[in-house]
Short mmCIF file of C-alpha atoms and ligand atoms in Angstrom, two decimals:
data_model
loop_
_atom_site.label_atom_id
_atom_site.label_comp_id
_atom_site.label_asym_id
_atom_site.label_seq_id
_atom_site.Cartn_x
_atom_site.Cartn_y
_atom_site.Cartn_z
CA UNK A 160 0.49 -6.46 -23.79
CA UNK A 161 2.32 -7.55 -20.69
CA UNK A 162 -0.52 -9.55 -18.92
CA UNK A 163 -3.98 -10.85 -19.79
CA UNK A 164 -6.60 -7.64 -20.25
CA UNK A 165 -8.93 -8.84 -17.89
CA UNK A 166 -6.65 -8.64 -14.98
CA UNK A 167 -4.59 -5.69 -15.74
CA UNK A 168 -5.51 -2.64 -13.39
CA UNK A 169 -3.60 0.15 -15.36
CA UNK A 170 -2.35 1.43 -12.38
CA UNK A 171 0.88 2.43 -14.57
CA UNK A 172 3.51 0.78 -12.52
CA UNK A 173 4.76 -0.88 -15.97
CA UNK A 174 4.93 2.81 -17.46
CA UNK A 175 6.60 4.66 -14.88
CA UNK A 176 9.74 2.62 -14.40
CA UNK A 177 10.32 1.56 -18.08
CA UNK A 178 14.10 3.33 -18.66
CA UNK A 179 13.77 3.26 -22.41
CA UNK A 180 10.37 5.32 -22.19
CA UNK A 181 9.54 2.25 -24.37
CA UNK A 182 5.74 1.54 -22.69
CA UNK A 183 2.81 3.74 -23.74
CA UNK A 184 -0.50 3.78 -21.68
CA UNK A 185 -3.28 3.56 -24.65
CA UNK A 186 -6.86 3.88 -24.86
CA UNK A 187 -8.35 0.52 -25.60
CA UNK A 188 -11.64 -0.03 -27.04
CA UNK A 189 -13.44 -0.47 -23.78
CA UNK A 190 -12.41 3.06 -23.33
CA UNK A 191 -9.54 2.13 -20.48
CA UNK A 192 -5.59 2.48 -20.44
CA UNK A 193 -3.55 -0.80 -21.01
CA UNK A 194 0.27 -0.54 -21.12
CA UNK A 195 1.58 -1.30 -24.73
CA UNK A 196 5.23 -2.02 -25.35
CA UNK A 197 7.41 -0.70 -28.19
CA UNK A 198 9.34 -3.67 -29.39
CA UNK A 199 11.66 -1.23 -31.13
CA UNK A 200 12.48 0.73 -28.18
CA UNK A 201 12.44 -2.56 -25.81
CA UNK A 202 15.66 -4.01 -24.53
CA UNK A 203 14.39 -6.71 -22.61
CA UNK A 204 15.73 -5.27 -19.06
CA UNK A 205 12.25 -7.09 -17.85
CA UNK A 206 11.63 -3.91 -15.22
CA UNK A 207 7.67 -4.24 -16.28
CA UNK A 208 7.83 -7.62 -15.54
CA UNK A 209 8.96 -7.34 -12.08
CA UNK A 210 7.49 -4.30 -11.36
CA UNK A 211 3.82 -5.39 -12.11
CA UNK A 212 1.58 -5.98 -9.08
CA UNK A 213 0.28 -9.06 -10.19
CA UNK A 214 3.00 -11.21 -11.12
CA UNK A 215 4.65 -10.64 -7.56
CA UNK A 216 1.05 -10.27 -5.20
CA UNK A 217 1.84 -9.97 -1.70
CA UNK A 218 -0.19 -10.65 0.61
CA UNK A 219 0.08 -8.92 4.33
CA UNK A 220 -1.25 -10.38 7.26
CA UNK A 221 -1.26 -7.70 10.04
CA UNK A 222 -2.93 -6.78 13.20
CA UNK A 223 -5.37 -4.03 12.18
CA UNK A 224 -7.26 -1.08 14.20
CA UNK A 225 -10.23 0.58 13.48
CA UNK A 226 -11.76 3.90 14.31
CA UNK A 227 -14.51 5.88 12.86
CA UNK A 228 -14.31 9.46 12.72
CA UNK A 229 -15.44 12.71 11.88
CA UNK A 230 -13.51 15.88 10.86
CA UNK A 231 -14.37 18.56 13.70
CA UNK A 232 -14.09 21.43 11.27
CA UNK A 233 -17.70 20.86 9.51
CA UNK A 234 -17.19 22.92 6.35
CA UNK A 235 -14.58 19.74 5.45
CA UNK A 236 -16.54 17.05 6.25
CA UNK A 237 -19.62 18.40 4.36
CA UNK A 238 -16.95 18.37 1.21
CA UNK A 239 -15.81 15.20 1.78
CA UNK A 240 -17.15 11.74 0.73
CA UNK A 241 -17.33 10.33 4.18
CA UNK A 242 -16.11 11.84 7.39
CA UNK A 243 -13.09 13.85 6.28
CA UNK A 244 -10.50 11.46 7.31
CA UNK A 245 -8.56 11.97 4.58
CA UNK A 246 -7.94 15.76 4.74
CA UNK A 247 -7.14 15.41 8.11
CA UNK A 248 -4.68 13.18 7.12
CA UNK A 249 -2.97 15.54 4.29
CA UNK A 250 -3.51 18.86 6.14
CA UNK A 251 -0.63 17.15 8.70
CA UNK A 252 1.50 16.53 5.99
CA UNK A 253 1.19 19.48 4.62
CA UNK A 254 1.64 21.55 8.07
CA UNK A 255 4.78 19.51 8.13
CA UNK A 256 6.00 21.12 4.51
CA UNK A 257 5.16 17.41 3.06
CA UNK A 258 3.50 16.85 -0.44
CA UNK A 259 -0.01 14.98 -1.38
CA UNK A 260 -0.78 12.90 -4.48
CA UNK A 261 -4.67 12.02 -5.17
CA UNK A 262 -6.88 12.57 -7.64
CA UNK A 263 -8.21 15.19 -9.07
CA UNK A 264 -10.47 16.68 -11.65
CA UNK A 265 -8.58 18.74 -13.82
CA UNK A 266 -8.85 20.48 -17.13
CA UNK A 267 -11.63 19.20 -19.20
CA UNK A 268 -12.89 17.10 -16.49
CA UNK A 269 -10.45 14.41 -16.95
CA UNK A 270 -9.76 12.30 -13.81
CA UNK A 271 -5.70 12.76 -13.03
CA UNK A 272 -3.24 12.40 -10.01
CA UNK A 273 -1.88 15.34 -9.24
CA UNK A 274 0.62 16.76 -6.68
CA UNK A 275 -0.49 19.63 -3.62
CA UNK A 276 1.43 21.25 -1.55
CA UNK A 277 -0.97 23.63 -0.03
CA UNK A 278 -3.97 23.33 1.95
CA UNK A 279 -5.95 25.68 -0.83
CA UNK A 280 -4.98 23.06 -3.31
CA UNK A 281 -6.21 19.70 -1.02
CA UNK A 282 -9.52 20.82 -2.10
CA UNK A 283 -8.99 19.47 -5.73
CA UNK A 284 -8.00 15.63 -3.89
CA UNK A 285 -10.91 15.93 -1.60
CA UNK A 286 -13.92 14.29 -2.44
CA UNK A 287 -14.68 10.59 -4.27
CA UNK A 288 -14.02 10.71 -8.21
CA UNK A 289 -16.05 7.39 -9.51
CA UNK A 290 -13.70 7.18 -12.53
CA UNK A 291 -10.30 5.85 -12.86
CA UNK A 292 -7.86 8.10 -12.43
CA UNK A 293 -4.99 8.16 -15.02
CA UNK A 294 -1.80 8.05 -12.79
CA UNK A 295 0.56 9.46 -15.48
CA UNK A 296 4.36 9.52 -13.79
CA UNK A 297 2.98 10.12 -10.40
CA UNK A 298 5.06 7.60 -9.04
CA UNK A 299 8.18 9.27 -10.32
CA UNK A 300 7.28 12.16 -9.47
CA UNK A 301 6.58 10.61 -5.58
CA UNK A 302 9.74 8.68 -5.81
CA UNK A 303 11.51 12.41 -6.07
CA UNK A 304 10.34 14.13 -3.66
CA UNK A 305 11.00 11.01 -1.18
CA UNK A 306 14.70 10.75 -2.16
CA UNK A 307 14.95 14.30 -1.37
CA UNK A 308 13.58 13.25 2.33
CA UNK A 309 10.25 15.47 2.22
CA UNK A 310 7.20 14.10 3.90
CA UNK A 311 4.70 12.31 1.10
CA UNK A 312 1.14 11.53 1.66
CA UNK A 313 0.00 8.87 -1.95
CA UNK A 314 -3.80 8.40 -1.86
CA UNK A 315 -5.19 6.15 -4.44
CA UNK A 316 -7.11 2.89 -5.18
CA UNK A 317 -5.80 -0.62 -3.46
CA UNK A 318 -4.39 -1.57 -7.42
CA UNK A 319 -2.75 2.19 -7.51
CA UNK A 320 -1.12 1.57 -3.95
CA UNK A 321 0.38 -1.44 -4.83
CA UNK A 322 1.70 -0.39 -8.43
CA UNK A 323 3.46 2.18 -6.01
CA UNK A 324 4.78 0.10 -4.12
CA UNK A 325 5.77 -2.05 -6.70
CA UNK A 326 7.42 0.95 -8.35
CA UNK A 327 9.51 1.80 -5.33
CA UNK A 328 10.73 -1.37 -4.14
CA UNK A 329 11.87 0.27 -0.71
CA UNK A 330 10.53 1.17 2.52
CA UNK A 331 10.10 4.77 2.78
CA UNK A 332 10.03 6.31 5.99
CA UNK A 333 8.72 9.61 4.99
CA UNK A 334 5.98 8.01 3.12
CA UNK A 335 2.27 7.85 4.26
CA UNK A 336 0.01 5.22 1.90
CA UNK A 337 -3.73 5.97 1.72
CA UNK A 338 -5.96 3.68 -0.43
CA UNK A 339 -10.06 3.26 0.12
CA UNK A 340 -12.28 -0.01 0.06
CA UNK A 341 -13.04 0.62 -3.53
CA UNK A 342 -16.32 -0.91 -5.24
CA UNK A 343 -14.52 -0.64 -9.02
CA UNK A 344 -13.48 2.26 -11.49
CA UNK A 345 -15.34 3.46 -14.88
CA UNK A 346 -13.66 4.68 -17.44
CA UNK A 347 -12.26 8.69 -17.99
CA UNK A 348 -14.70 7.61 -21.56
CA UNK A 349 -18.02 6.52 -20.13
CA UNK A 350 -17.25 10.15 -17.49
CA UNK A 351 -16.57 12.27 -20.76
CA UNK A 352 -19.69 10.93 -22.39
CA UNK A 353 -21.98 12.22 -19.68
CA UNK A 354 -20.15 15.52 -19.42
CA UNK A 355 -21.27 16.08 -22.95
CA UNK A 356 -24.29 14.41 -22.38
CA UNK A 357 -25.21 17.37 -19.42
CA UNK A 358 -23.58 19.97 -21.30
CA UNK A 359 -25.88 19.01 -24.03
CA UNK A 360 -28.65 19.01 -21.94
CA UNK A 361 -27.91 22.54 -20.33
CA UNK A 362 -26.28 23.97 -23.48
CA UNK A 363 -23.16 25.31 -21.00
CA UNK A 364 -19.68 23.52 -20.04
CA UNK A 365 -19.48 21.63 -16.80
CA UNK A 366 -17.09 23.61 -14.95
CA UNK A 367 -17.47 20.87 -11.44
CA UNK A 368 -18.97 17.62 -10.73
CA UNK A 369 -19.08 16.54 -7.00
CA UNK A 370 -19.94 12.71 -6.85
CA UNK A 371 -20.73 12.95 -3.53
CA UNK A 372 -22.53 16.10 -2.77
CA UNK A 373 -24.62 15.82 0.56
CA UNK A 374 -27.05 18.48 0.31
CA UNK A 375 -29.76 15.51 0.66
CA UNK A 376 -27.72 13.41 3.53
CA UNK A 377 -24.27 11.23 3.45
CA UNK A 378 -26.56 8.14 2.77
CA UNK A 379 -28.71 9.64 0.35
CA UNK A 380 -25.79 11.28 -1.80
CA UNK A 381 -25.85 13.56 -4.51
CA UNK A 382 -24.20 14.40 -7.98
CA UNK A 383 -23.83 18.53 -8.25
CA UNK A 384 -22.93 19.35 -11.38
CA UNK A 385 -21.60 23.08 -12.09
CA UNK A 386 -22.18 25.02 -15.09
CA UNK A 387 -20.20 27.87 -17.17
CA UNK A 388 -23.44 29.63 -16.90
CA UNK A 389 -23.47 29.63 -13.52
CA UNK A 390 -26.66 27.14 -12.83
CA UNK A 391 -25.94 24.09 -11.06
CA UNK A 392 -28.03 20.93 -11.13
CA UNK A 393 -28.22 18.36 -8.18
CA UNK A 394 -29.48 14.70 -8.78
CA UNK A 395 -29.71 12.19 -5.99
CA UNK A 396 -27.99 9.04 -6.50
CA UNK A 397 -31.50 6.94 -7.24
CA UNK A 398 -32.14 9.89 -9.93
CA UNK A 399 -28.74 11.05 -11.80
CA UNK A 400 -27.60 8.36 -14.61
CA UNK A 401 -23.83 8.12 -14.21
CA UNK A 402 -24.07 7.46 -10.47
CA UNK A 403 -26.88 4.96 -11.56
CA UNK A 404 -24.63 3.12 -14.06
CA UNK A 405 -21.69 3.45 -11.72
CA UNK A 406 -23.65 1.53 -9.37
CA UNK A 407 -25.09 -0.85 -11.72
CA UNK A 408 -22.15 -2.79 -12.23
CA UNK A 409 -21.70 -2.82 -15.58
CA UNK A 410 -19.26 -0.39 -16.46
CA UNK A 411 -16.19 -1.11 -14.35
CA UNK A 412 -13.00 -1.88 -15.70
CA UNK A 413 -12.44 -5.84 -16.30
CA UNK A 414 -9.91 -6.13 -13.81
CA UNK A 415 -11.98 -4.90 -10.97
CA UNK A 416 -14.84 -7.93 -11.20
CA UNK A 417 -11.57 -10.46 -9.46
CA UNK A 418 -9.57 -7.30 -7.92
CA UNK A 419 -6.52 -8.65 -6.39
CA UNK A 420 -6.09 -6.14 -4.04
CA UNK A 421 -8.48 -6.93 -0.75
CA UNK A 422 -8.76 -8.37 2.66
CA UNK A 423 -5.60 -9.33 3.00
CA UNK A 424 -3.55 -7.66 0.11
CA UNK A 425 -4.28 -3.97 0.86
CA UNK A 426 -0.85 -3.14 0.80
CA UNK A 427 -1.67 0.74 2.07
CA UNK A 428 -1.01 2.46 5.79
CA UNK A 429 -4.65 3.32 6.37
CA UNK A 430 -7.34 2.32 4.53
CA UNK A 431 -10.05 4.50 4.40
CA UNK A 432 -14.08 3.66 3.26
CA UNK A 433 -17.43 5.30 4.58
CA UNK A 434 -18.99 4.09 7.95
CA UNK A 435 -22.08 2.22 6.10
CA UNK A 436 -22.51 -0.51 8.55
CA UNK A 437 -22.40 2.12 11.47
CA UNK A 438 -26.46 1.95 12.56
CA UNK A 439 -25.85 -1.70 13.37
CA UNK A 440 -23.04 -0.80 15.78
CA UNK A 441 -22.85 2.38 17.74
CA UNK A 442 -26.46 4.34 15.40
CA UNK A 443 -25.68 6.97 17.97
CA UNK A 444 -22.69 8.79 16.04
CA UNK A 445 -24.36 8.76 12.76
CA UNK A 446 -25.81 11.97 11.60
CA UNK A 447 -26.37 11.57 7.76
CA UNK A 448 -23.46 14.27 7.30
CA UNK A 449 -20.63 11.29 6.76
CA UNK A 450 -18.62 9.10 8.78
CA UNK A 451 -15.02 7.73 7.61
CA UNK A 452 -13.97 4.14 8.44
CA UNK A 453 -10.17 4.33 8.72
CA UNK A 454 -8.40 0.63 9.33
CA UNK A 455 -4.63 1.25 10.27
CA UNK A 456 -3.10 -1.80 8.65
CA UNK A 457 0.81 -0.96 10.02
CA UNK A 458 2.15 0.49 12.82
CA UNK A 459 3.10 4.00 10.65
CA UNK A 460 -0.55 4.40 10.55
CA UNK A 461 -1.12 4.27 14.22
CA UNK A 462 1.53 6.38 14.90
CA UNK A 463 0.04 8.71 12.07
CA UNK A 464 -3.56 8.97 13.31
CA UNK A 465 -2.20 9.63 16.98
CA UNK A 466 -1.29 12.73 15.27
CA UNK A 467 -4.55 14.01 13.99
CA UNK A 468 -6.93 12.91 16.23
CA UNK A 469 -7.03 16.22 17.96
CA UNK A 470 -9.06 17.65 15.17
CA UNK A 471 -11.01 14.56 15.03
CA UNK A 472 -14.00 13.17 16.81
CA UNK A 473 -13.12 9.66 16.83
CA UNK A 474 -14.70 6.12 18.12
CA UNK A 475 -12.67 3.02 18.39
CA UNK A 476 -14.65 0.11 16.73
CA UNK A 477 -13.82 -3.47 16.44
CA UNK A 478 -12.35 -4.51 13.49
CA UNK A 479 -14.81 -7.37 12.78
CA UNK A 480 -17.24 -5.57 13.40
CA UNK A 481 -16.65 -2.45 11.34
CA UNK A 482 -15.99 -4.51 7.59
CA UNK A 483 -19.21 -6.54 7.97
CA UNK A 484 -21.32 -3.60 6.55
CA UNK A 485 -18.76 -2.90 3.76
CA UNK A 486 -18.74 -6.21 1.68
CA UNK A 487 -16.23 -4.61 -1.01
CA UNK A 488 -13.67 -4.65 1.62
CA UNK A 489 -12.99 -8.26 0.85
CA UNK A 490 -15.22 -9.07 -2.29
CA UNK A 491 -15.22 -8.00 -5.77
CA UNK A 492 -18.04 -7.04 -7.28
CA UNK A 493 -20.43 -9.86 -9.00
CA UNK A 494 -19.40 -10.64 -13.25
CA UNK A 495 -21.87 -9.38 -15.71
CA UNK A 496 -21.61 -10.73 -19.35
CA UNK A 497 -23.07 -7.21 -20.14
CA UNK A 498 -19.54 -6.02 -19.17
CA UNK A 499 -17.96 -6.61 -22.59
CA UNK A 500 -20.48 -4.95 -25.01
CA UNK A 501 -21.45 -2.22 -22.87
CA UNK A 502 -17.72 -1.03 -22.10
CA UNK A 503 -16.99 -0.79 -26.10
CA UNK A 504 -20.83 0.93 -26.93
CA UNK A 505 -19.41 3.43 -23.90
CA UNK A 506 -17.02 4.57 -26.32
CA UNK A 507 -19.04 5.02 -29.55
CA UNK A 508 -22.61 5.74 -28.32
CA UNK A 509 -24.33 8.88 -26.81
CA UNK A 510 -24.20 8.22 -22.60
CA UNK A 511 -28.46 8.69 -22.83
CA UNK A 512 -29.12 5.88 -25.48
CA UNK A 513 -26.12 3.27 -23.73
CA UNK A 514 -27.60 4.34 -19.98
CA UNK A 515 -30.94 3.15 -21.79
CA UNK A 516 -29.46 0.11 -23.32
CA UNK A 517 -27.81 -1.41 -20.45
CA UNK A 518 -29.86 0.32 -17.43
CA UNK A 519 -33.30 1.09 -18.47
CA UNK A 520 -36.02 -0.02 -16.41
CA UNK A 521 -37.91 -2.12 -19.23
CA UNK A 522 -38.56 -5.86 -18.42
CA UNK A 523 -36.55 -7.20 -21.36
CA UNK A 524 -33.48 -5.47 -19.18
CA UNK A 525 -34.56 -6.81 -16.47
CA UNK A 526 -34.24 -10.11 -17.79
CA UNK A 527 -31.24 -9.20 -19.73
CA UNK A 528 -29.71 -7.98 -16.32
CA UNK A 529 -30.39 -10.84 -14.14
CA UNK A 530 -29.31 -13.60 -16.60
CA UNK A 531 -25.85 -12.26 -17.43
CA UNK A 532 -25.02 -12.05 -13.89
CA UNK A 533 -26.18 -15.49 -13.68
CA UNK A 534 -24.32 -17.04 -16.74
CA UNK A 535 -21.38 -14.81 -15.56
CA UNK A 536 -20.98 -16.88 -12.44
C1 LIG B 37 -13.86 4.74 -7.27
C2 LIG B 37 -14.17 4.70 -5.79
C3 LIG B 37 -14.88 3.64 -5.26
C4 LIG B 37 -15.17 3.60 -3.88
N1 LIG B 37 -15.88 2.54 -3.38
C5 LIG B 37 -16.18 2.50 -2.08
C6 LIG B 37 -16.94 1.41 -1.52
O1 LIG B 37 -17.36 0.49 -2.23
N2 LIG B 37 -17.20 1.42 -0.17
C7 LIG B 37 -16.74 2.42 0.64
O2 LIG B 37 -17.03 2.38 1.83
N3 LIG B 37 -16.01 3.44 0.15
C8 LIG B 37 -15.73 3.51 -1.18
N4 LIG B 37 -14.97 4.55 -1.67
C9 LIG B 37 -14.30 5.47 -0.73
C10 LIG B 37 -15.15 6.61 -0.22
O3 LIG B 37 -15.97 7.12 -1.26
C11 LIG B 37 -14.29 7.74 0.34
O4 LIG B 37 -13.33 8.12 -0.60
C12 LIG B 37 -13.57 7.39 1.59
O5 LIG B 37 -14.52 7.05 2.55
C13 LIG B 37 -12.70 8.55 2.09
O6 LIG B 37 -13.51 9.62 2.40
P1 LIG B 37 -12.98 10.90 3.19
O7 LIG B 37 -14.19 11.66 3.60
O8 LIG B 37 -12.02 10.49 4.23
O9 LIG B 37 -12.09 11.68 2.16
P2 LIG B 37 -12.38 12.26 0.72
O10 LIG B 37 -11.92 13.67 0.71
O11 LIG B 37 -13.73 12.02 0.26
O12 LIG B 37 -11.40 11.35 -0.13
C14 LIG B 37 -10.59 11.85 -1.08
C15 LIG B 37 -9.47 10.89 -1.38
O13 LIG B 37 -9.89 9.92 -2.31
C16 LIG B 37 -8.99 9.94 -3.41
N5 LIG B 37 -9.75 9.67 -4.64
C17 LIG B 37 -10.90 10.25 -5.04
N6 LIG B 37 -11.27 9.75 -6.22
C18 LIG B 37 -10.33 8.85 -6.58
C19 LIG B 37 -10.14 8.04 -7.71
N7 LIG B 37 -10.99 8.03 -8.73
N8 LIG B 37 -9.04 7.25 -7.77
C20 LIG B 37 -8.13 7.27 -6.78
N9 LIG B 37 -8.27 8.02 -5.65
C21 LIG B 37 -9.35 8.80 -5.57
C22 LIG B 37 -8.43 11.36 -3.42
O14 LIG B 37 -7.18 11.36 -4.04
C23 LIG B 37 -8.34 11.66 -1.97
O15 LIG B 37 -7.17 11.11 -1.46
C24 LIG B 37 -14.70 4.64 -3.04
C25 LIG B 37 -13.99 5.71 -3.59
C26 LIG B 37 -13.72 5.76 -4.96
C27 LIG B 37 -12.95 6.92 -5.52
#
């Protein structure tokens, strides 16, 4: 290991620039990737050392601008998570021959970053995954399209953005940065146990999952699940069990319980989140189909929105104001000492007995619940 398990993000930075191919991203018991190192391959260069996030954390004060918005074109914004910043975003860069990284579900529902370069594929990016996304060599694979001069648009978690830019170690011009205020990542395991878990349950293969479906409302989101039979299922977020143990806390990878990466080290052009504190601010704009909060952190971002806000409705809001009603844009989620056990039963038990173990309603969880959060402190 390179650094301490508990603070390593696996955002793959180590990985992609190693030039003897001598770091493997493995699955660890808790059912995340760690970077391992092959000491017969190494040749002590010390690339992962200086390319990791957290040994060099930079931190970026800078004047920041806030809007919210909504994507005019409705058929988006009902797809997307919040407002529909981000397509707006990619469509541009794709209009302007550019490419798009973000993540994607892709065969066997595993949670990937892939490349588009057409607006047909954006729909794959669009829409919140609530599982980490393996990066793979996405930030090779970035870093050759840029040398080549083409616009690129790299969406992905604060931790991803700044393994990125870690990875680079230049200023692109041609390169747009999107990350999210992100609450924490479960694991591509603890996902894959409840696909089997509904595939069980409907005997037919999940063909889609959308995390945030809004057929009840934005605020009252949904997971739609699809099936090779050709039902589909819809749970609201108080009713379906993965977005109930997402929420819960308990499952997130280590790291994200002290991220690194907020207030004032989102290292990202625009930072996008959803509008929940809008009702205290301007209620007025809020519809229940999704609002996007978008914070342009550097100038390129400015210039960037200026761009697309034609097929935007869009509100300036004070910056204050606007990350009040989003505390994950500065704080980490509270510890839990249910954190360690429940992250290695995610990878050996069935998703229905663990959800019960860790997120049943009985009293002894309760209890449970409330005093590892408090001896976690
Ligand atoms: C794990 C996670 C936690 C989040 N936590 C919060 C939160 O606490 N508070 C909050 O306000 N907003 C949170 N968000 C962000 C929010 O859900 C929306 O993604 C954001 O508002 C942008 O919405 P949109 O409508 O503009 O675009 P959308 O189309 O909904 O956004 C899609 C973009 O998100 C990227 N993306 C989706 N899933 C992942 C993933 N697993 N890893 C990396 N990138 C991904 C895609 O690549 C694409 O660029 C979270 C998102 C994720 C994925």
């Amino acid at each position: 290991m390179l650094i301490n398990k508990k603070f390593c993000t696996g955002c793959g930075a180590c990985f992609n620039i190693c030039p003897q191919k001598a770091i493997q991203m493995k699955l660890h018991t808790d059912g995340f990737l760690y970077p391992e190192i092959n000491l017969e391959l190494c040749i002590n260069c010390g690339l992962c050392k200086k390319v990791c996030p957290l040994e060099n954390l930079k931190i970026r004060k800078s004047k920041k601008t806030a809007y919210a918005v909504i994507h005019k074109d409705e058929e988006i914004r009902s797809k997307s998570s919040s407002g529909g910043a981000f397509s707006a975003l990619a469509e541009k860069v794709i209009d302007e021959g550019g490419v798009c990284f973000g993540a994607a579900l892709v065969k066997n529902n595993f949670v990937r970053h892939i490349s588009c370069e057409n607006k047909e594929d954006l729909g794959k990016l669009r829409g919140s995954k609530y599982v980490q996304s393996e990066i793979s060599d996405a930030y090779i694979s970035a870093k050759t399209e840029l040398e080549t001069g083409r616009k690129v648009l790299f969406s992905g978690t604060p931790c991803q953005i700044a393994g990125l830019k870690q990875y680079l170690n230049k200023e692109y011009e041609n390169l747009l940065t999107v990350d999210f205020i992100c609450h924490g990542v479960p694991s591509n395991a603890l996902w894959q146990s409840y696909v089997k878990y509904k595939e069980k349950l409907n005997d037919s293969k999940v063909t889609a999952a959308f995390f945030r479906d809004k057929s009840y409302g934005w605020k009252n989101f949904s997971m739609k699940i699809e099936f090779e039979s050709g039902d589909s299922k819809i749970e609201r977020v108080h009713e379906d069990l993965y977005l109930k143990s997402f929420l819960s806390n308990i499952f997130l990878r280590p790291s994200c319980y002290n991220c690194r990466f907020k207030a004032d080290n989102y290292l990202s052009d625009i930072t996008l989140a959803d509008f929940w504190g809008i009702n205290k601010i301007n209620p007025a704009i809020n519809d229940d189909k999704g609002l996007s909060l978008v914070v342009a952190n550097t100038a390129k971002a400015d210039e960037q929105l200026k761009n697309v806000f034609h097929v935007l409705k869009s509100y300036s809001i004070n910056f204050e104001s606007c990350v009040v009603g989003n505390p994950s844009y500065s704080k980490s989620v509270s510890k839990t000492l249910l954190n360690s056990p429940a992250l290695k039963d995610s990878v050996r038990m069935d998703f229905l007995k663990l959800y019960k173990k860790y997120c049943g309603m009985t009293l002894w969880n309760k209890i449970k619940r409330k005093l590892a959060s408090k001896l976690a402190q």
